[in-house]
Amino acid sequence: MRPTDLNRARDLLLWFTAPPPSETVAEWCVGQVVFDEPEVKGPFDLTGRAYMVQPLNDNADPAVSKVTMVWGTGLGKTICFISGALWKIVHRQPRGLWVMPSTMGANGTANFANSRMIPAIKASPALLEKFPKDRHKVGGTKIHMNGAVIDFAGANSAGQLSGNRCSDVRCDEVDKFPPNLKDEAGSVHQAETRADGVIGAQIFISSTPSIETKASWTSLMKSNLMRRFIPCPRCGRSDPSKNFVMIWNDQFCVLPAKFPDGRLIPVAKIKWDDTARRRDGSWDMDHVVRSARAICPHCGGDVVDSDMEWCDANGLWIPTRAGSDANKHQGYHLPAMYAPRRDFKSSFGGLAKNFLEAKSSTDGMRGFINSKLAEVDSAQEFGGNQIEISSTPISQPDWVPLLTADFHKNHPYIWFVVRKWCAFKLLPPFPIADGKPDFVKLLDAPENAPAKARAELLVAGCADAWPVFGELMRFASLKENDPVTSFLLAQKITGGKLIALSVEKGADFRAAIHAEMGLRMPKGGDSELLAAGNLDTSEQRLWDDVADLVKQFEIGKGMPIPHRCVGIDCGYAEKFNREVLRRCFEAGTEFNFYDPTITTPLPVFFPQPRHNFCLVNPSNSWYAIRGVPVMKPMGKSKINHEIGLTVSDPFYGSAEAGTRVVETIEVPTGLFWLRKEDIRQGRTKHAYSINPNVSWFPKIGRPDGTASDESNFRFEDYERQVNEQRYDEDKGMVVPKHSRGGKSSRTHPYHLDDCETYQVALATHHEFFQQETKPKE
Ligand SMILES: [Zn+2]
């Protein structure tokens, strides 16, 4: 081992064994970093720049090996870099390499160190006190102080980029780096290799983007691609789920429109008054500037410059991309709309003016897209807006089986119901561009070739059929096994015939197709019983048998997280069955982190722990279900009628308590029992049926130990259980007709009735009950 390696090993040991600092990197920077540049003077300030907190804190996170920041101008990328590097000089003693473009001439890198980095060191007391006595160690292209070594290098210099291994590599404005250094790999890659094999090394990449083949965009697309979600200042103050990312408009956003699980990313677009356009087609610029704002996609409300400080302070970075290395590679995308409002240029009005002026020239537009929107200029070629035509149907899956179970401490331990629900949701209409639904252009991607072929068969060369095809795709898909499109193709109801059907039936188009197919149109909230009964099994095999049921009945098939379609009763009110919580926890295989210091009505989860108090949460566990009482309305107080989502500690009372949580659905049982009864008694329009081949449990065992298909449990037994409870108006709760508990509950059990109530609750939680999505005004 070389001495430098020994030193490094010692530093790492100190790093990993040191008590966790009481301040985060961001907090330390606010208290300690002072800038002294012509344009940035004074203490580091996060006002209007809370978006910097997480990228700064990444400097102290050993789980983060790479950070990519693709930000527009005016957002402070370099300030973020300098602050993080100063924190590291004091706390980590890195061996660092700082690479920048060589556009400032041969002395550019030295100029950067001398004009930005070193003045900040001298102005920040925590660094000044560590300033070396030998002043030659700081200046030019190096900073050697407090055990830290940072060398500055130009991106064009292969010689400067090769050398010792580094624990901290920062590449600033990488899209201005030369793509190749002679025949060697690109300079970013070459700088990155300096960190190869160095334990705890971190690489930071930043740039305003240019084109998608350049370093910053390719790096961002390999990261977890976090975007900045801010709550709506109008409708999001009490409901943080009313949040969104800001984009300029659809045309200038090439980032994916959906989360990896298929949910649409809510976007707020920039708008100004239509009346700002004069009769001759030109813009009244004062009017544009005055009225420019973002529009909330949830309430349609205006988001204006004076809202932005609050929005920023309450924003969150949320990953929009899943990937193999996504956990360790943090990507931050941020357009200029998020910048602190420090001058006219950073306001919505200033950006709108800049946009309209840029529109008059192609080059200007490219500049606006790159430097303000932090996007690449290749909306057509880059298939970022994919709606995953090849991988998932455009419309929702039709039928999804849910499993709900009731656990007991005595044999038979588990009673359960499997019921499949019609999960149908009519999608909002697709925007039409050039006479075709906007997603049609995505069919040209090679992976969508089968879908494209099917689409062309449906349209049958009839150009006017494209909008009808768009209507069809709100409830059918292009998958080969989709019943609706298969039927239409088989019956040759395509092209002109499809148009005729649509014209004749209008709003009843979907029902008409189902009528042609000889089917009642399934309705969201329809359901059918597939299996019910109990598991006649030993305590040891119990949970394996539950897992087998989940497999056998394909619980959650077609849903983004199938395990979320399993709900197990873990108690009522304050009582918890920890074993159920633990089993639900153990069903999870992927994890995120719950921050108990954030008190919002719904728990918030993060891909990385934000601090030492964050708790591990499985993001694909089964749900624990807990019944809660329905409070009677008192004066103006509300009835508790909503399903709640909360977290519970599966290890409460054990040595592992306080380290993990599991998501728990809270169900006001009285209300959902009544809702279930309304559906069961046919008082709603929903179908509530029993499959002709319904499977009763337990199965009768054969002598050889295997199970037959027969059961002694019968429909009558099921029926008796679901008729065993009634709603007590006075108590506001569901009570058994015979007395509760003990012998009585064994002779007059009602476990399956509880399971059926939880079925309705779980289906409601998944929004399976029909909600026609109204098009936004
Ligand atoms: Zn809103």
mmCIF file of N, CA and C in Angstrom, residues 223-307:
data_model
loop_
_atom_site.group_PDB
_atom_site.id
_atom_site.type_symbol
_atom_site.label_atom_id
_atom_site.label_comp_id
_atom_site.label_asym_id
_atom_site.label_seq_id
_atom_site.Cartn_x
_atom_site.Cartn_y
_atom_site.Cartn_z
ATOM 1 N N SER A 223 -29.348 8.601 -14.898
ATOM 2 C CA SER A 223 -29.551 8.837 -13.466
ATOM 3 C C SER A 223 -30.984 8.487 -13.089
ATOM 4 N N ASN A 224 -31.331 8.785 -11.822
ATOM 5 C CA ASN A 224 -32.729 8.574 -11.423
ATOM 6 C C ASN A 224 -33.627 9.723 -11.884
ATOM 7 N N LEU A 225 -33.072 10.676 -12.608
ATOM 8 C CA LEU A 225 -33.807 11.764 -13.258
ATOM 9 C C LEU A 225 -34.843 12.399 -12.326
ATOM 10 N N MET A 226 -34.334 13.091 -11.325
ATOM 11 C CA MET A 226 -35.263 13.761 -10.412
ATOM 12 C C MET A 226 -35.712 15.083 -11.004
ATOM 13 N N ARG A 227 -37.003 15.355 -10.817
ATOM 14 C CA ARG A 227 -37.534 16.649 -11.224
ATOM 15 C C ARG A 227 -38.124 17.326 -9.996
ATOM 16 N N ARG A 228 -38.240 18.631 -10.069
ATOM 17 C CA ARG A 228 -38.609 19.410 -8.898
ATOM 18 C C ARG A 228 -40.121 19.606 -8.864
ATOM 19 N N PHE A 229 -40.752 18.961 -7.888
ATOM 20 C CA PHE A 229 -42.201 19.072 -7.719
ATOM 21 C C PHE A 229 -42.489 20.137 -6.673
ATOM 22 N N ILE A 230 -43.319 21.094 -7.056
ATOM 23 C CA ILE A 230 -43.699 22.131 -6.084
ATOM 24 C C ILE A 230 -45.205 22.052 -5.862
ATOM 25 N N PRO A 231 -45.651 22.334 -4.625
ATOM 26 C CA PRO A 231 -47.093 22.295 -4.369
ATOM 27 C C PRO A 231 -47.768 23.545 -4.940
ATOM 28 N N CYS A 232 -49.031 23.408 -5.290
ATOM 29 C CA CYS A 232 -49.769 24.561 -5.821
ATOM 30 C C CYS A 232 -50.048 25.545 -4.690
ATOM 31 N N PRO A 233 -49.713 26.831 -4.877
ATOM 32 C CA PRO A 233 -49.981 27.804 -3.808
ATOM 33 C C PRO A 233 -51.480 28.035 -3.604
ATOM 34 N N ARG A 234 -52.294 27.595 -4.559
ATOM 35 C CA ARG A 234 -53.752 27.761 -4.402
ATOM 36 C C ARG A 234 -54.365 26.533 -3.750
ATOM 37 N N CYS A 235 -54.201 25.337 -4.395
ATOM 38 C CA CYS A 235 -54.906 24.160 -3.878
ATOM 39 C C CYS A 235 -53.977 23.223 -3.110
ATOM 40 N N GLY A 236 -52.675 23.507 -3.056
ATOM 41 C CA GLY A 236 -51.735 22.557 -2.457
ATOM 42 C C GLY A 236 -51.285 22.913 -1.057
ATOM 43 N N ARG A 237 -51.859 23.982 -0.461
ATOM 44 C CA ARG A 237 -51.376 24.388 0.875
ATOM 45 C C ARG A 237 -51.768 23.373 1.936
ATOM 46 N N SER A 238 -52.945 22.771 1.779
ATOM 47 C CA SER A 238 -53.349 21.760 2.769
ATOM 48 C C SER A 238 -53.212 20.351 2.203
ATOM 49 N N ASP A 239 -52.948 20.248 0.924
ATOM 50 C CA ASP A 239 -52.841 18.923 0.304
ATOM 51 C C ASP A 239 -51.595 18.873 -0.566
ATOM 52 N N PRO A 240 -50.458 18.422 0.026
ATOM 53 C CA PRO A 240 -49.199 18.463 -0.734
ATOM 54 C C PRO A 240 -49.184 17.560 -1.960
ATOM 55 N N SER A 241 -50.190 16.670 -2.085
ATOM 56 C CA SER A 241 -50.218 15.854 -3.299
ATOM 57 C C SER A 241 -50.642 16.682 -4.504
ATOM 58 N N LYS A 242 -51.167 17.886 -4.274
ATOM 59 C CA LYS A 242 -51.523 18.777 -5.382
ATOM 60 C C LYS A 242 -50.247 19.517 -5.817
ATOM 61 N N ASN A 243 -49.329 18.738 -6.388
ATOM 62 C CA ASN A 243 -48.061 19.325 -6.778
ATOM 63 C C ASN A 243 -47.828 19.085 -8.263
ATOM 64 N N PHE A 244 -46.744 19.636 -8.782
ATOM 65 C CA PHE A 244 -46.481 19.514 -10.217
ATOM 66 C C PHE A 244 -45.056 19.924 -10.517
ATOM 67 N N VAL A 245 -44.600 19.570 -11.731
ATOM 68 C CA VAL A 245 -43.354 20.153 -12.229
ATOM 69 C C VAL A 245 -43.739 21.247 -13.219
ATOM 70 N N MET A 246 -42.890 22.252 -13.364
ATOM 71 C CA MET A 246 -43.167 23.316 -14.335
ATOM 72 C C MET A 246 -42.455 23.004 -15.651
ATOM 73 N N ILE A 247 -43.201 23.067 -16.736
ATOM 74 C CA ILE A 247 -42.576 22.979 -18.065
ATOM 75 C C ILE A 247 -43.023 24.210 -18.850
ATOM 76 N N TRP A 248 -42.344 24.509 -19.935
ATOM 77 C CA TRP A 248 -42.741 25.696 -20.699
ATOM 78 C C TRP A 248 -44.041 25.393 -21.438
ATOM 79 N N ASN A 249 -44.025 24.404 -22.285
ATOM 80 C CA ASN A 249 -45.240 23.855 -22.889
ATOM 81 C C ASN A 249 -44.875 22.477 -23.434
ATOM 82 N N ASP A 250 -45.848 21.773 -23.995
ATOM 83 C CA ASP A 250 -45.567 20.399 -24.430
ATOM 84 C C ASP A 250 -44.496 20.338 -25.506
ATOM 85 N N GLN A 251 -44.515 21.343 -26.384
ATOM 86 C CA GLN A 251 -43.595 21.305 -27.524
ATOM 87 C C GLN A 251 -42.138 21.350 -27.082
ATOM 88 N N PHE A 252 -41.887 22.052 -25.972
ATOM 89 C CA PHE A 252 -40.509 22.220 -25.547
ATOM 90 C C PHE A 252 -40.182 21.399 -24.310
ATOM 91 N N CYS A 253 -40.799 20.243 -24.210
ATOM 92 C CA CYS A 253 -40.434 19.344 -23.115
ATOM 93 C C CYS A 253 -40.233 17.951 -23.681
ATOM 94 N N VAL A 254 -39.004 17.454 -23.652
ATOM 95 C CA VAL A 254 -38.741 16.127 -24.194
ATOM 96 C C VAL A 254 -38.561 15.094 -23.084
ATOM 97 N N LEU A 255 -38.716 15.514 -21.845
ATOM 98 C CA LEU A 255 -38.574 14.554 -20.741
ATOM 99 C C LEU A 255 -39.799 13.644 -20.705
ATOM 100 N N PRO A 256 -39.649 12.447 -20.104
ATOM 101 C CA PRO A 256 -40.798 11.529 -20.065
ATOM 102 C C PRO A 256 -42.013 12.165 -19.388
ATOM 103 N N ALA A 257 -43.197 11.821 -19.894
ATOM 104 C CA ALA A 257 -44.439 12.386 -19.360
ATOM 105 C C ALA A 257 -44.999 11.547 -18.228
ATOM 106 N N LYS A 258 -44.394 10.359 -18.003
ATOM 107 C CA LYS A 258 -44.945 9.464 -16.983
ATOM 108 C C LYS A 258 -43.886 8.998 -16.011
ATOM 109 N N PHE A 259 -44.326 8.633 -14.816
ATOM 110 C CA PHE A 259 -43.472 7.942 -13.856
ATOM 111 C C PHE A 259 -43.244 6.511 -14.355
ATOM 112 N N PRO A 260 -42.234 5.827 -13.810
ATOM 113 C CA PRO A 260 -41.997 4.446 -14.262
ATOM 114 C C PRO A 260 -43.217 3.538 -14.078
ATOM 115 N N ASP A 261 -44.075 3.833 -13.103
ATOM 116 C CA ASP A 261 -45.243 2.968 -12.888
ATOM 117 C C ASP A 261 -46.414 3.352 -13.782
ATOM 118 N N GLY A 262 -46.222 4.296 -14.695
ATOM 119 C CA GLY A 262 -47.265 4.608 -15.667
ATOM 120 C C GLY A 262 -48.124 5.810 -15.305
ATOM 121 N N ARG A 263 -47.987 6.303 -14.066
ATOM 122 C CA ARG A 263 -48.790 7.485 -13.719
ATOM 123 C C ARG A 263 -48.279 8.699 -14.485
ATOM 124 N N LEU A 264 -49.209 9.585 -14.870
ATOM 125 C CA LEU A 264 -48.805 10.802 -15.543
ATOM 126 C C LEU A 264 -48.134 11.742 -14.553
ATOM 127 N N ILE A 265 -47.082 12.413 -15.003
ATOM 128 C CA ILE A 265 -46.450 13.428 -14.167
ATOM 129 C C ILE A 265 -47.267 14.718 -14.314
ATOM 130 N N PRO A 266 -47.784 15.258 -13.211
ATOM 131 C CA PRO A 266 -48.570 16.499 -13.349
ATOM 132 C C PRO A 266 -47.659 17.667 -13.745
ATOM 133 N N VAL A 267 -48.057 18.400 -14.776
ATOM 134 C CA VAL A 267 -47.223 19.512 -15.238
ATOM 135 C C VAL A 267 -48.004 20.819 -15.231
ATOM 136 N N ALA A 268 -47.329 21.873 -14.802
ATOM 137 C CA ALA A 268 -47.889 23.231 -14.917
ATOM 138 C C ALA A 268 -47.186 23.893 -16.092
ATOM 139 N N LYS A 269 -47.989 24.443 -17.031
ATOM 140 C CA LYS A 269 -47.393 25.086 -18.202
ATOM 141 C C LYS A 269 -47.463 26.608 -18.060
ATOM 142 N N ILE A 270 -46.582 27.272 -18.806
ATOM 143 C CA ILE A 270 -46.528 28.729 -18.726
ATOM 144 C C ILE A 270 -47.530 29.320 -19.717
ATOM 145 N N LYS A 271 -48.219 30.348 -19.288
ATOM 146 C CA LYS A 271 -49.280 30.925 -20.116
ATOM 147 C C LYS A 271 -49.289 32.434 -19.922
ATOM 148 N N TRP A 272 -49.751 33.147 -20.960
ATOM 149 C CA TRP A 272 -50.068 34.566 -20.784
ATOM 150 C C TRP A 272 -51.384 34.828 -21.485
ATOM 151 N N ASP A 273 -51.968 35.994 -21.226
ATOM 152 C CA ASP A 273 -53.313 36.262 -21.735
ATOM 153 C C ASP A 273 -53.360 36.189 -23.259
ATOM 154 N N ASP A 274 -54.388 35.508 -23.799
ATOM 155 C CA ASP A 274 -54.584 35.472 -25.249
ATOM 156 C C ASP A 274 -54.821 36.871 -25.796
ATOM 157 N N THR A 275 -55.450 37.701 -24.955
ATOM 158 C CA THR A 275 -55.779 39.061 -25.402
ATOM 159 C C THR A 275 -54.533 39.933 -25.547
ATOM 160 N N ALA A 276 -53.353 39.375 -25.170
ATOM 161 C CA ALA A 276 -52.115 40.150 -25.343
ATOM 162 C C ALA A 276 -51.689 40.188 -26.806
ATOM 163 N N ARG A 277 -52.357 39.374 -27.645
ATOM 164 C CA ARG A 277 -52.020 39.389 -29.074
ATOM 165 C C ARG A 277 -52.832 40.478 -29.778
ATOM 166 N N ARG A 278 -52.120 41.327 -30.484
ATOM 167 C CA ARG A 278 -52.801 42.413 -31.188
ATOM 168 C C ARG A 278 -53.462 41.881 -32.450
ATOM 169 N N ARG A 279 -54.338 42.714 -33.050
ATOM 170 C CA ARG A 279 -55.062 42.267 -34.254
ATOM 171 C C ARG A 279 -54.112 41.897 -35.388
ATOM 172 N N ASP A 280 -52.973 42.588 -35.468
ATOM 173 C CA ASP A 280 -52.043 42.293 -36.564
ATOM 174 C C ASP A 280 -51.187 41.055 -36.269
ATOM 175 N N GLY A 281 -51.450 40.390 -35.159
ATOM 176 C CA GLY A 281 -50.726 39.153 -34.847
ATOM 177 C C GLY A 281 -49.511 39.378 -33.968
ATOM 178 N N SER A 282 -49.084 40.605 -33.803
ATOM 179 C CA SER A 282 -47.920 40.853 -32.947
ATOM 180 C C SER A 282 -48.368 40.849 -31.480
ATOM 181 N N TRP A 283 -47.378 40.788 -30.591
ATOM 182 C CA TRP A 283 -47.694 40.718 -29.163
ATOM 183 C C TRP A 283 -47.554 42.088 -28.511
ATOM 184 N N ASP A 284 -48.504 42.395 -27.627
ATOM 185 C CA ASP A 284 -48.366 43.552 -26.746
ATOM 186 C C ASP A 284 -47.472 43.093 -25.593
ATOM 187 N N MET A 285 -46.166 43.413 -25.708
ATOM 188 C CA MET A 285 -45.190 42.808 -24.796
ATOM 189 C C MET A 285 -45.458 43.162 -23.339
ATOM 190 N N ASP A 286 -45.921 44.372 -23.079
ATOM 191 C CA ASP A 286 -46.232 44.732 -21.681
ATOM 192 C C ASP A 286 -47.316 43.818 -21.122
ATOM 193 N N HIS A 287 -48.308 43.557 -21.972
ATOM 194 C CA HIS A 287 -49.414 42.710 -21.539
ATOM 195 C C HIS A 287 -48.925 41.265 -21.304
ATOM 196 N N VAL A 288 -48.051 40.794 -22.203
ATOM 197 C CA VAL A 288 -47.472 39.447 -22.041
ATOM 198 C C VAL A 288 -46.736 39.366 -20.705
ATOM 199 N N VAL A 289 -45.863 40.355 -20.481
ATOM 200 C CA VAL A 289 -45.027 40.341 -19.275
ATOM 201 C C VAL A 289 -45.893 40.395 -18.019
ATOM 202 N N ARG A 290 -46.914 41.244 -18.048
ATOM 203 C CA ARG A 290 -47.813 41.407 -16.888
ATOM 204 C C ARG A 290 -48.580 40.124 -16.579
ATOM 205 N N SER A 291 -48.968 39.400 -17.633
ATOM 206 C CA SER A 291 -49.895 38.285 -17.398
ATOM 207 C C SER A 291 -49.222 36.910 -17.429
ATOM 208 N N ALA A 292 -47.907 36.850 -17.650
ATOM 209 C CA ALA A 292 -47.249 35.521 -17.714
ATOM 210 C C ALA A 292 -47.285 34.853 -16.351
ATOM 211 N N ARG A 293 -47.599 33.559 -16.348
ATOM 212 C CA ARG A 293 -47.765 32.800 -15.100
ATOM 213 C C ARG A 293 -47.762 31.326 -15.430
ATOM 214 N N ALA A 294 -47.710 30.479 -14.414
ATOM 215 C CA ALA A 294 -47.874 29.027 -14.612
ATOM 216 C C ALA A 294 -49.296 28.657 -14.192
ATOM 217 N N ILE A 295 -49.843 27.613 -14.833
ATOM 218 C CA ILE A 295 -51.217 27.198 -14.541
ATOM 219 C C ILE A 295 -51.202 25.850 -13.827
ATOM 220 N N CYS A 296 -51.800 25.800 -12.647
ATOM 221 C CA CYS A 296 -51.849 24.549 -11.875
ATOM 222 C C CYS A 296 -52.698 23.516 -12.613
ATOM 223 N N PRO A 297 -52.153 22.287 -12.821
ATOM 224 C CA PRO A 297 -52.929 21.278 -13.546
ATOM 225 C C PRO A 297 -54.067 20.702 -12.700
ATOM 226 N N HIS A 298 -54.070 20.970 -11.407
ATOM 227 C CA HIS A 298 -55.111 20.395 -10.545
ATOM 228 C C HIS A 298 -56.320 21.327 -10.428
ATOM 229 N N CYS A 299 -56.071 22.621 -10.164
ATOM 230 C CA CYS A 299 -57.198 23.534 -9.924
ATOM 231 C C CYS A 299 -57.309 24.588 -11.016
ATOM 232 N N GLY A 300 -56.356 24.643 -11.954
ATOM 233 C CA GLY A 300 -56.397 25.657 -12.997
ATOM 234 C C GLY A 300 -56.018 27.039 -12.490
ATOM 235 N N GLY A 301 -55.580 27.108 -11.221
ATOM 236 C CA GLY A 301 -55.229 28.403 -10.632
ATOM 237 C C GLY A 301 -53.914 28.952 -11.164
ATOM 238 N N ASP A 302 -53.712 30.250 -10.993
ATOM 239 C CA ASP A 302 -52.487 30.918 -11.447
ATOM 240 C C ASP A 302 -51.385 30.767 -10.400
ATOM 241 N N VAL A 303 -50.171 30.499 -10.865
ATOM 242 C CA VAL A 303 -48.996 30.516 -10.000
ATOM 243 C C VAL A 303 -48.146 31.687 -10.490
ATOM 244 N N VAL A 304 -47.942 32.690 -9.632
ATOM 245 C CA VAL A 304 -47.252 33.905 -10.063
ATOM 246 C C VAL A 304 -45.907 34.043 -9.350
ATOM 247 N N ASP A 305 -45.107 35.037 -9.795
ATOM 248 C CA ASP A 305 -43.748 35.187 -9.264
ATOM 249 C C ASP A 305 -43.725 35.255 -7.740
ATOM 250 N N SER A 306 -44.690 35.976 -7.147
ATOM 251 C CA SER A 306 -44.657 36.144 -5.687
ATOM 252 C C SER A 306 -44.955 34.844 -4.951
ATOM 253 N N ASP A 307 -45.482 33.840 -5.657
ATOM 254 C CA ASP A 307 -45.712 32.528 -5.026
ATOM 255 C C ASP A 307 -44.437 31.693 -4.959
#
